[in-house]
Structure formats: C-alpha cells, structure tokens
CSV table of C-alpha atoms and ligand atoms in Angstrom, one decimal:
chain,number,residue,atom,x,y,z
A,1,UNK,CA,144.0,70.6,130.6
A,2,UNK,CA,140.6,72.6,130.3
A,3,UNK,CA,138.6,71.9,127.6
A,4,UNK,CA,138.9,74.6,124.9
A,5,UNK,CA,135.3,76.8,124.2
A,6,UNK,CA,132.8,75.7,121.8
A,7,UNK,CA,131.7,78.0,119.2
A,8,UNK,CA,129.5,77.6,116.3
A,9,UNK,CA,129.8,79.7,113.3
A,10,UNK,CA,126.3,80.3,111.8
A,11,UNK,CA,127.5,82.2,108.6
A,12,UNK,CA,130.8,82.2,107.9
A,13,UNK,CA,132.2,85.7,105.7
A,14,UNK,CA,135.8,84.7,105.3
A,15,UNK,CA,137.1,81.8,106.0
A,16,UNK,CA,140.4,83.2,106.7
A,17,UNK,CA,139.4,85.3,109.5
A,18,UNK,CA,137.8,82.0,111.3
A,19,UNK,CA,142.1,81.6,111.8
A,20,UNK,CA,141.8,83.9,114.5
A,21,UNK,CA,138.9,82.4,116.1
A,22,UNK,CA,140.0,78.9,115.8
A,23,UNK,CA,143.3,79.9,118.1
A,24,UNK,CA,141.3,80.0,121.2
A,25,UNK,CA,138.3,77.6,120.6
A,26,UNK,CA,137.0,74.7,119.0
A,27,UNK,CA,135.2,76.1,115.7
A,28,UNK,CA,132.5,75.1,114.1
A,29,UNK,CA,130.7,76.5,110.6
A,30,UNK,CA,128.1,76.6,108.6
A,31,UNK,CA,129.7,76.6,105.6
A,32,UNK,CA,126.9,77.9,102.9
A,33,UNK,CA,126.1,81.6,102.2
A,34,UNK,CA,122.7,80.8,103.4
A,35,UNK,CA,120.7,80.4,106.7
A,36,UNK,CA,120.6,76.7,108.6
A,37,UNK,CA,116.9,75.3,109.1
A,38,UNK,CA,116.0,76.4,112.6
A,39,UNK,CA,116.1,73.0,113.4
A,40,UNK,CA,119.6,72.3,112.5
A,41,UNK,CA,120.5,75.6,113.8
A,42,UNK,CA,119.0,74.8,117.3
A,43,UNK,CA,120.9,71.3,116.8
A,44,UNK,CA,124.6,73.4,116.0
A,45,UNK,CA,124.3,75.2,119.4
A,46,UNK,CA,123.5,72.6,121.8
A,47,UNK,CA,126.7,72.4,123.3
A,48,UNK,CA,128.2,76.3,122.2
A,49,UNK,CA,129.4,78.8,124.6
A,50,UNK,CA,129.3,81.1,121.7
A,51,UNK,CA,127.4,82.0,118.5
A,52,UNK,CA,128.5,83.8,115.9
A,53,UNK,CA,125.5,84.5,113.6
A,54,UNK,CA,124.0,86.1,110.5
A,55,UNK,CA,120.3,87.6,110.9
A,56,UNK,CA,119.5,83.8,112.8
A,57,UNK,CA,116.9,84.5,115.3
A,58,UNK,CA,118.2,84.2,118.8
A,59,UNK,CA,114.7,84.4,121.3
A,60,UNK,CA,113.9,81.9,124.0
A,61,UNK,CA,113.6,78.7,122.3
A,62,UNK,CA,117.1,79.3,120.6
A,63,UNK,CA,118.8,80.0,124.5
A,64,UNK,CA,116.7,77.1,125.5
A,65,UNK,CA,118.5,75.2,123.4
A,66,UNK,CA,121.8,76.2,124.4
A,67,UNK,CA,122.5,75.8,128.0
A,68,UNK,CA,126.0,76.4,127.8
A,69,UNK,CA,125.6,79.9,125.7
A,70,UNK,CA,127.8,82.8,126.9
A,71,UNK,CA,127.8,85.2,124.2
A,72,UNK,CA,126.0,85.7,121.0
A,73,UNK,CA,127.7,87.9,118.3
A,74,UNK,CA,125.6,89.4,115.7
A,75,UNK,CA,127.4,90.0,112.1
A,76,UNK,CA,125.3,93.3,111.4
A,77,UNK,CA,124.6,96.7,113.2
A,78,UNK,CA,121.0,96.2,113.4
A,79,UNK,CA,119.7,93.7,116.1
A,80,UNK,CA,116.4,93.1,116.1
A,81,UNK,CA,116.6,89.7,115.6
A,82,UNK,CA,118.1,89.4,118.7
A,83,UNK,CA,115.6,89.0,121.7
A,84,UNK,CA,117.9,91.3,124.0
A,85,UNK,CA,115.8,91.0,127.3
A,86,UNK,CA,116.0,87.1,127.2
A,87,UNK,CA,119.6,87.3,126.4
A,88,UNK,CA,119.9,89.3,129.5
A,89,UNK,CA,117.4,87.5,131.6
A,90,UNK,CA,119.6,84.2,130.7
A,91,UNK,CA,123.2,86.0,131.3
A,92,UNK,CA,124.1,85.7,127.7
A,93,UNK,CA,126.5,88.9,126.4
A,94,UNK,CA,124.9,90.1,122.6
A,95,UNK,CA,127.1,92.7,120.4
A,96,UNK,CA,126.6,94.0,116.9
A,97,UNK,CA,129.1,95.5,114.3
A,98,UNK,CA,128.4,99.4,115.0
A,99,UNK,CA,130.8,101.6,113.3
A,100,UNK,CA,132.6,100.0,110.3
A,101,UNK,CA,129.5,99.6,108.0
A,102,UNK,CA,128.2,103.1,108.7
A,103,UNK,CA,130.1,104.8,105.2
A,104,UNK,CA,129.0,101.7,102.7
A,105,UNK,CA,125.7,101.8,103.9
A,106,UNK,CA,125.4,105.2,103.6
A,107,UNK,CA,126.9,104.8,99.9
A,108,UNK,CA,124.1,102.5,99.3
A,109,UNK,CA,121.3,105.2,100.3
A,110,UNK,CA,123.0,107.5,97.4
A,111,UNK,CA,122.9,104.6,95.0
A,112,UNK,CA,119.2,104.1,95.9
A,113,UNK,CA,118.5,108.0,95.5
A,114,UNK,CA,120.0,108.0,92.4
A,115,UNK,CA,118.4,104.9,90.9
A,116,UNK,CA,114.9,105.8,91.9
A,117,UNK,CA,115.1,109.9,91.1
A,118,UNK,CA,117.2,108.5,87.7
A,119,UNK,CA,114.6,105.4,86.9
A,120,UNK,CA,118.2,103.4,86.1
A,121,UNK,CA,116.0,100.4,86.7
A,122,UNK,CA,113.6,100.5,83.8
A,123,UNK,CA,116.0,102.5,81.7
A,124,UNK,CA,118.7,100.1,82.0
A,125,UNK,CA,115.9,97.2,81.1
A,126,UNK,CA,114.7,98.9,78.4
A,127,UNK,CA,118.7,99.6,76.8
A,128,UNK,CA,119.1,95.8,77.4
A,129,UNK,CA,115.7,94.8,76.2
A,130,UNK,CA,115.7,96.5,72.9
A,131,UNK,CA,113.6,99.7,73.4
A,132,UNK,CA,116.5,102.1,73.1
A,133,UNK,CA,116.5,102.8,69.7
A,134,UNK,CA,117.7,106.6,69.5
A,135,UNK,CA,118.0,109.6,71.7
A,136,UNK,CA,115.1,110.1,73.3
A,137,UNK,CA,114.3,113.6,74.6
A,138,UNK,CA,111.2,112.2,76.9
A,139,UNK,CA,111.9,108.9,77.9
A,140,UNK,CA,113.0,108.3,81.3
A,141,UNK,CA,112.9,111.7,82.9
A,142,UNK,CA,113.8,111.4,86.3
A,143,UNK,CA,114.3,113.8,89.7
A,144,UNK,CA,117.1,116.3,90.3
A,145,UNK,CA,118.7,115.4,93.6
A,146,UNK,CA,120.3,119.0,93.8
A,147,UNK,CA,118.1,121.4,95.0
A,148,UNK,CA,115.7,118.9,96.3
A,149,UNK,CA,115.1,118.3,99.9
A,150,UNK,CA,116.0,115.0,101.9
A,151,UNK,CA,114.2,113.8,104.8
A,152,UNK,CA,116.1,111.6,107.1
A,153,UNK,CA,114.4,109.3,109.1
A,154,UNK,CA,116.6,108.1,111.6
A,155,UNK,CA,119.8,110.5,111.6
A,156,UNK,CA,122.2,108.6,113.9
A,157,UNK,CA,125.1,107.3,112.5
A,158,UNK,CA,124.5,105.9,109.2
A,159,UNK,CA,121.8,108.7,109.0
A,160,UNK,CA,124.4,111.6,109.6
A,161,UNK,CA,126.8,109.7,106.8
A,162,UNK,CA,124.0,110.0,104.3
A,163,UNK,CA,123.4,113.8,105.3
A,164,UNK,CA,127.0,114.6,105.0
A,165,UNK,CA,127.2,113.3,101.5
A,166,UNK,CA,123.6,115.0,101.0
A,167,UNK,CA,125.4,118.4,101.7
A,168,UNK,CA,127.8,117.5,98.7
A,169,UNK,CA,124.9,117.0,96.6
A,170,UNK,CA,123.6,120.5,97.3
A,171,UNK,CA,120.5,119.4,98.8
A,172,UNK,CA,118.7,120.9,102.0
A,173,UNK,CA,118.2,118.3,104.6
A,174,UNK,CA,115.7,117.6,107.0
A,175,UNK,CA,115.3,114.7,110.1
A,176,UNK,CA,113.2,113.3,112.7
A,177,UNK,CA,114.4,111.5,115.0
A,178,UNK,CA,112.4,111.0,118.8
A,179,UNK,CA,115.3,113.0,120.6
A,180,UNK,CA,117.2,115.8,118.2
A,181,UNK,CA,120.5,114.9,117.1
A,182,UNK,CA,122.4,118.4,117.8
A,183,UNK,CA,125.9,117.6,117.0
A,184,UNK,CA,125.0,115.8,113.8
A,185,UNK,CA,122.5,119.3,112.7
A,186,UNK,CA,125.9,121.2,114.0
A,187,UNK,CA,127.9,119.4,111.4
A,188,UNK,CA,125.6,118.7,108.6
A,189,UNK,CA,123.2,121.6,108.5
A,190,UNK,CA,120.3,119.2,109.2
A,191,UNK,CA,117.1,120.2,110.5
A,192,UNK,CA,114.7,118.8,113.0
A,193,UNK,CA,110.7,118.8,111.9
A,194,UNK,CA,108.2,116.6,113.0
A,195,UNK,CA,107.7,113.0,111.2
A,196,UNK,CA,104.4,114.9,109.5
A,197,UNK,CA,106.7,118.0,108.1
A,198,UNK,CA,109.1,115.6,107.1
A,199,UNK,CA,106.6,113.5,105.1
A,200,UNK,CA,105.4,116.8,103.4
A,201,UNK,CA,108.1,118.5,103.0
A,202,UNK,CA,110.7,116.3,101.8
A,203,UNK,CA,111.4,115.3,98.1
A,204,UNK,CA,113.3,112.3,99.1
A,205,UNK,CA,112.7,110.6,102.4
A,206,UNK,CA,115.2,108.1,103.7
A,207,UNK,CA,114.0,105.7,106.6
A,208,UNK,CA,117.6,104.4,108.4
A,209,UNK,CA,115.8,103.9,111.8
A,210,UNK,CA,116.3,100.9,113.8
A,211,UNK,CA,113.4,98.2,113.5
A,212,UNK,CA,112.1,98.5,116.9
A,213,UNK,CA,107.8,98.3,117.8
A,214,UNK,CA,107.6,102.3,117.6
A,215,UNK,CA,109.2,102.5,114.3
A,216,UNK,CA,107.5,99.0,112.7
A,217,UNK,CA,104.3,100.4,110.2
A,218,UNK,CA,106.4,104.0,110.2
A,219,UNK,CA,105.2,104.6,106.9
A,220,UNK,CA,101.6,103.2,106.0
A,221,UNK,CA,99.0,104.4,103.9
A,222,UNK,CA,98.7,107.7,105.9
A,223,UNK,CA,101.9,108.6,105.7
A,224,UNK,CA,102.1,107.8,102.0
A,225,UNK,CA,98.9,110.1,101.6
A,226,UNK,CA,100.7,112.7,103.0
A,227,UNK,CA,103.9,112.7,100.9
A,228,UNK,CA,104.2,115.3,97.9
A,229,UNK,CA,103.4,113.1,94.9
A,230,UNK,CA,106.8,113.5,93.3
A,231,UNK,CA,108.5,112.3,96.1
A,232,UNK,CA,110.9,109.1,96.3
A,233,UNK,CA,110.7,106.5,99.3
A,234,UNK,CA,114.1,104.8,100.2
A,235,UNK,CA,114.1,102.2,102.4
A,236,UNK,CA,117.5,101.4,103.7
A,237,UNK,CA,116.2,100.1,107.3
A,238,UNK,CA,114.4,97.0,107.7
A,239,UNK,CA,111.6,96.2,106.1
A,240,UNK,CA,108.7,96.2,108.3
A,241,UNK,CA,109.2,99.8,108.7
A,242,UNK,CA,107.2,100.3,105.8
A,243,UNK,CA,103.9,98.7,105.5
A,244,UNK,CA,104.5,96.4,102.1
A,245,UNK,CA,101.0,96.5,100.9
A,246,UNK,CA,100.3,100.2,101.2
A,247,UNK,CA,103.4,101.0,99.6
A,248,UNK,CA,102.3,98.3,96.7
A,249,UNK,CA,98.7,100.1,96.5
A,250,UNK,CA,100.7,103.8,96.6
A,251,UNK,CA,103.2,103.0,93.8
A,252,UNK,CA,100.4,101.2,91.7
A,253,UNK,CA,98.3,104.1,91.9
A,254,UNK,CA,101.6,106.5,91.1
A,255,UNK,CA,101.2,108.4,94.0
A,256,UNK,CA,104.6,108.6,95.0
A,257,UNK,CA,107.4,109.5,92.2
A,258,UNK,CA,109.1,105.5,93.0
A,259,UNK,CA,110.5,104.1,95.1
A,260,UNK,CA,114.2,102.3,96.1
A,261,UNK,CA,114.2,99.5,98.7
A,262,UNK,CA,117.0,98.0,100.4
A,263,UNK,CA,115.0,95.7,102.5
A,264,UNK,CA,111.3,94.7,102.7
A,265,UNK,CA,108.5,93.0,104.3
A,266,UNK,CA,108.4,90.1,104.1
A,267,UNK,CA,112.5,89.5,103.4
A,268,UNK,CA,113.5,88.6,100.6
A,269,UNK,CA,109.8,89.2,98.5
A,270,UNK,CA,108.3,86.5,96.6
A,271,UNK,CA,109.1,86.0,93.1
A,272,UNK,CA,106.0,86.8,92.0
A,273,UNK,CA,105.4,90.3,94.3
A,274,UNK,CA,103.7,93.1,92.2
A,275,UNK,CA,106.6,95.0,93.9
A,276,UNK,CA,108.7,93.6,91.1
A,277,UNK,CA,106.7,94.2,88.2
A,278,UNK,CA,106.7,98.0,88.7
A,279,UNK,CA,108.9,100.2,87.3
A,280,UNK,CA,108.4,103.2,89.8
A,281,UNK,CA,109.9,100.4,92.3
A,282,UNK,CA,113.7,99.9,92.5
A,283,UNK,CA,114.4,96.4,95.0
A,284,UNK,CA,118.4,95.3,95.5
A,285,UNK,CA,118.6,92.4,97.7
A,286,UNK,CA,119.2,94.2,101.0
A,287,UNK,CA,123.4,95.4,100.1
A,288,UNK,CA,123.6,98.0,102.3
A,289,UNK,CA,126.9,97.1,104.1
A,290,UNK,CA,127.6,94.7,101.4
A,291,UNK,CA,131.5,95.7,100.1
A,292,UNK,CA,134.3,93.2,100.5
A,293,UNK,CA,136.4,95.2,102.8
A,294,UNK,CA,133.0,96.3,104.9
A,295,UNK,CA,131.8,92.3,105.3
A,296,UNK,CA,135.6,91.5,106.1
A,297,UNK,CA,135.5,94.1,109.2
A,298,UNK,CA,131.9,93.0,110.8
A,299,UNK,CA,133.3,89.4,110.6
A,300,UNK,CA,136.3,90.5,112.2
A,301,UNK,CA,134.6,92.7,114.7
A,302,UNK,CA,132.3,89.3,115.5
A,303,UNK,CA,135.2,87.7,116.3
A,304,UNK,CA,136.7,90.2,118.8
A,305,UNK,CA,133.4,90.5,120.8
A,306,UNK,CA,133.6,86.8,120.7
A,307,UNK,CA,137.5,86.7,121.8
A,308,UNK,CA,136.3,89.1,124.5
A,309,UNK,CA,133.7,86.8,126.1
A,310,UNK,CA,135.6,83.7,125.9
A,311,UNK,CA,138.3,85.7,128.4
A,312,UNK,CA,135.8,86.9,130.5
A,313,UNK,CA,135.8,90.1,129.0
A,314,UNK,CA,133.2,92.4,128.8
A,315,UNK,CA,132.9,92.3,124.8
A,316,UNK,CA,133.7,95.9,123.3
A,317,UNK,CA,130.2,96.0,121.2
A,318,UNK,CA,128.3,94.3,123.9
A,319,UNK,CA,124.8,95.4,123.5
A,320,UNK,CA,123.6,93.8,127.3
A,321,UNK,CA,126.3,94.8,129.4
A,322,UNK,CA,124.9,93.7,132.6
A,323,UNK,CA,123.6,90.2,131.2
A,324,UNK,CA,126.5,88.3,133.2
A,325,UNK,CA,125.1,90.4,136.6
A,326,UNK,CA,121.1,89.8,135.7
A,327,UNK,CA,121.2,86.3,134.4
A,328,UNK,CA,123.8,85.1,136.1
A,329,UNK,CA,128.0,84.1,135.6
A,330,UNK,CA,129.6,87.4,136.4
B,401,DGY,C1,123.1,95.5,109.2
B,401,DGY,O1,124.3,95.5,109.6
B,401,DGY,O2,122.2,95.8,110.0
B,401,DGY,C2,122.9,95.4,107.8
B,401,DGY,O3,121.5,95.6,107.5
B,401,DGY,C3,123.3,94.0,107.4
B,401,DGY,O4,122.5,93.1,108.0
C-alpha cells in the first residue's frame, strides 16, 4: 500500500473541517491561534507534501527545508507572504482564498469609514470612561459619509464590493488603479483619476491594493501633504502600504481628519505605538475577513486546493499554475 501524503496544518480554523482533509492524508496541526517559531515551523514541514498556512512566510529557506513540498495553500486572499517565483522555480503549486472573503472585507471598510468619520473610538472611551455626562451639542462631531467623495485605491474585487455599498451611501466614488477597471466603473459609477486627483479629491480614501513593491510606501508624507485636511485614511490592505511614521507625524500634527487601520507596519504595532494614543487614529487588529462563516469558507477553500494537489490536480486557486512544468513534477 502507498504511503498516504503528509500535510502539516500551520493554523488550524476549524477543527472540523480538518475531517475532510484527514480522509486523504496524514494530518498534522498546529493547534494554537497563533504563529509557530520559524524554527519549529521549518521543523513541521520537513517531511510535508503540503502546507496549509496562515500569513507563515514561505521563501527559499522555508522550501529548503521541505524537500518533499508539493503545494502550499495560503488561508487568505492576499499573498505576499508567499515568495511566488521560488515556489515556481522549485515546482511547488501556491493558491489563496479569492472570492469568499470579498463581501466581509468590504463590510469591514464601511465599519472603518464609519468609525473614523464618527470618532466611535474616543466617543465610545469617553461614555465608558466617565466623560459623558449630558448631551453634548459639540463633542464628537464627526464626517458625513453621504455626499462625500470616496477614493478607492485598488478597485478589484473587494474594491468594487466597497464601491457598490458606497453607492448605497450616496457617495460619489472615485479609483486608481494601474489599468482602469471598466466593468466595475460600468456597474458602480466609479471613476478613474490619477493617484494625485484621488489624493486631492477624495474625502475618504480607501487603500485595498495588493502589497506588492509598486504599491509598498503608497502613501508617505507626500501623499499625506497632498490630501484635503478633512479627509479620513483607511487602510484595509496591508500595512506597508502606508508609511507608519509619516502617517504618525500627519495625524499628530492633525493634518488629516483620522484615520482607521485595518493592518499596519510593523503588524501587529507595539503596545506602546503613539498610533495608539491618538484619538484621530482608529486600529482593529487586522478583521477584515474575520466572520465565522467567512474564516469557515477560506479554511475550506485551503483544503480543496490542497485535495487538488494531492490528486495531481491542478488546484482551482492555484496562483503558479505552471510551477509543476518550471520546477519540475508535472
Ligand atoms: C486576506 O485574506 O488577505 C486577509 O487580509 C486575511 O489575511
């Protein structure tokens, strides 16, 4: 009898699910909500044929590691902790979770509109801390979102999501993307500008482009300069997309209206970040896709592309499609 495949689960979101994965392979998990050490992570995929993993980093020394890795599947849509081209060069299949978190991320965005342009953050301290002692007709005043103009960094999937529900809100919506996005400005109203009219234009910009080098540093001190001063920054993205420190100086100084961030550089922040202590700055601990149901169906999307592989199968998010021709093992 051939020996079943080995996989190793780096993060584990139900353990139910691992049912299906444990039918057709031998299974192992870490099971804690949090990342392995690299080294112990290195050690867990010595002898895997497949990885499931959380935002791990999978470069050289990780493949190195594994000589008998086949196929890596990512629990999240964005990938850039995934070294793609060395995947490739080493004929290892990669696949992300497109799709199924595209609605509850772009929930989130509206969530971290409205708690920037509604300053729910310092209001909501300031109920629970004491300081809410009648109706006040001055305190907290925030920013209308209807009326208002978005700017859309990024309009592809989870971009055109947030501009749909944008249109609800009555607001006029803006984007830049590299290459226009036609069918999304056919069904959303959305307008291309370039990233400079965007910045001074919009009165709420949303950045939900992929981290990639041309979109790390996307917004810096320049670009913070150039937005109207009672704008709001959300950051649904990554975090290096926004330069930490400028955006620290920015908000400090009250240049910007506030912000909302989803993610940040570096991930999570320190305790002690000045970020923290501001209450133009709004920080949830990157939740963008994070809804039962929506966690359920990346996990369970993992575990297909990993199904996939394990038959041979070209796996149905692959991300590297001709890794198995390039590196070797079609
Ligand atoms: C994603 O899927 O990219 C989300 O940010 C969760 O990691």
């Amino acid at each position: 009898m051939s020996e079943r495949p080995r996989v190793f689960v780096s993060r584990v979101v139900d353990f139910d699910l691992l049912a299906s994965l444990e039918q057709v392979a031998e299974v192992r998990h870490n099971a804690a909500d949090q990342a392995l050490p690299r080294a112990a992570l290195l050690e867990a995929v010595r002898d895997a044929d497949a990885l499931l993993c959380g935002p791990d980093r999978v470069d050289a020394a990780l493949l190195a590691a594994a000589p008998s890795l086949r196929m890596v599947a990512n629990c999240s849509v964005g990938y850039d902790n995934i070294d793609l081209a060395a995947c490739t060069a080493r004929g290892v299949w990669a696949s992300n979770t497109p799709g199924v978190l595209t609605e509850t991320t772009a929930d989130m965005a509206f969530a971290l509109l409205l708690a920037a342009a509604r300053q729910l953050g310092p209001a909501r301290d300031a109920a629970r801390d004491g300081a809410w002692r009648e109706f006040y007709y001055r305190g907290w005043l925030g920013r209308d979102l209807h009326g208002a103009t978005l700017g859309i960094a990024g309009l592809g999937r989870i971009g055109t999501a947030i501009a749909r529900r944008a249109h609800g809100f009555g607001m006029r919506i803006l984007y830049h993307n590299r290459t226009p996005n036609v069918a999304a400005e056919a069904e959303t109203g959305a307008c291309w500008v370039s990233k400079d009219a965007l910045l001074r234009t919009s009165d709420f910009l949303v950045l939900v482009m992929p981290l990639s080098p041309s979109t790390r540093g996307f917004i810096g001190a320049a670009e913070l300069e150039a937005m109207k001063r009672d704008a709001v920054l959300v950051n649904i993205a990554r975090g290096p997309v926004v330069d930490t420190a400028s955006l620290t100086a920015a908000l400090q100084a009250r240049r910007i209206f506030g912000a909302a961030l989803d993610v940040t550089d570096p991930e999570p922040l320190p305790a002690d970040h000045p970020l923290y202590r501001l209450d133009n700055c709004f920080i949830a601990p990157h939740l963008g896709s994070a809804t039962l149901r929506t966690r359920r169906e990346m996990f369970r999307m993992a575990i297909d592309n990993i199904r996939a592989a394990l038959r041979d199968e070209l796996p149905p998010n692959c991300l590297n499609p001709d890794a198995r021709r390039v590196g070797g093992g079609a």
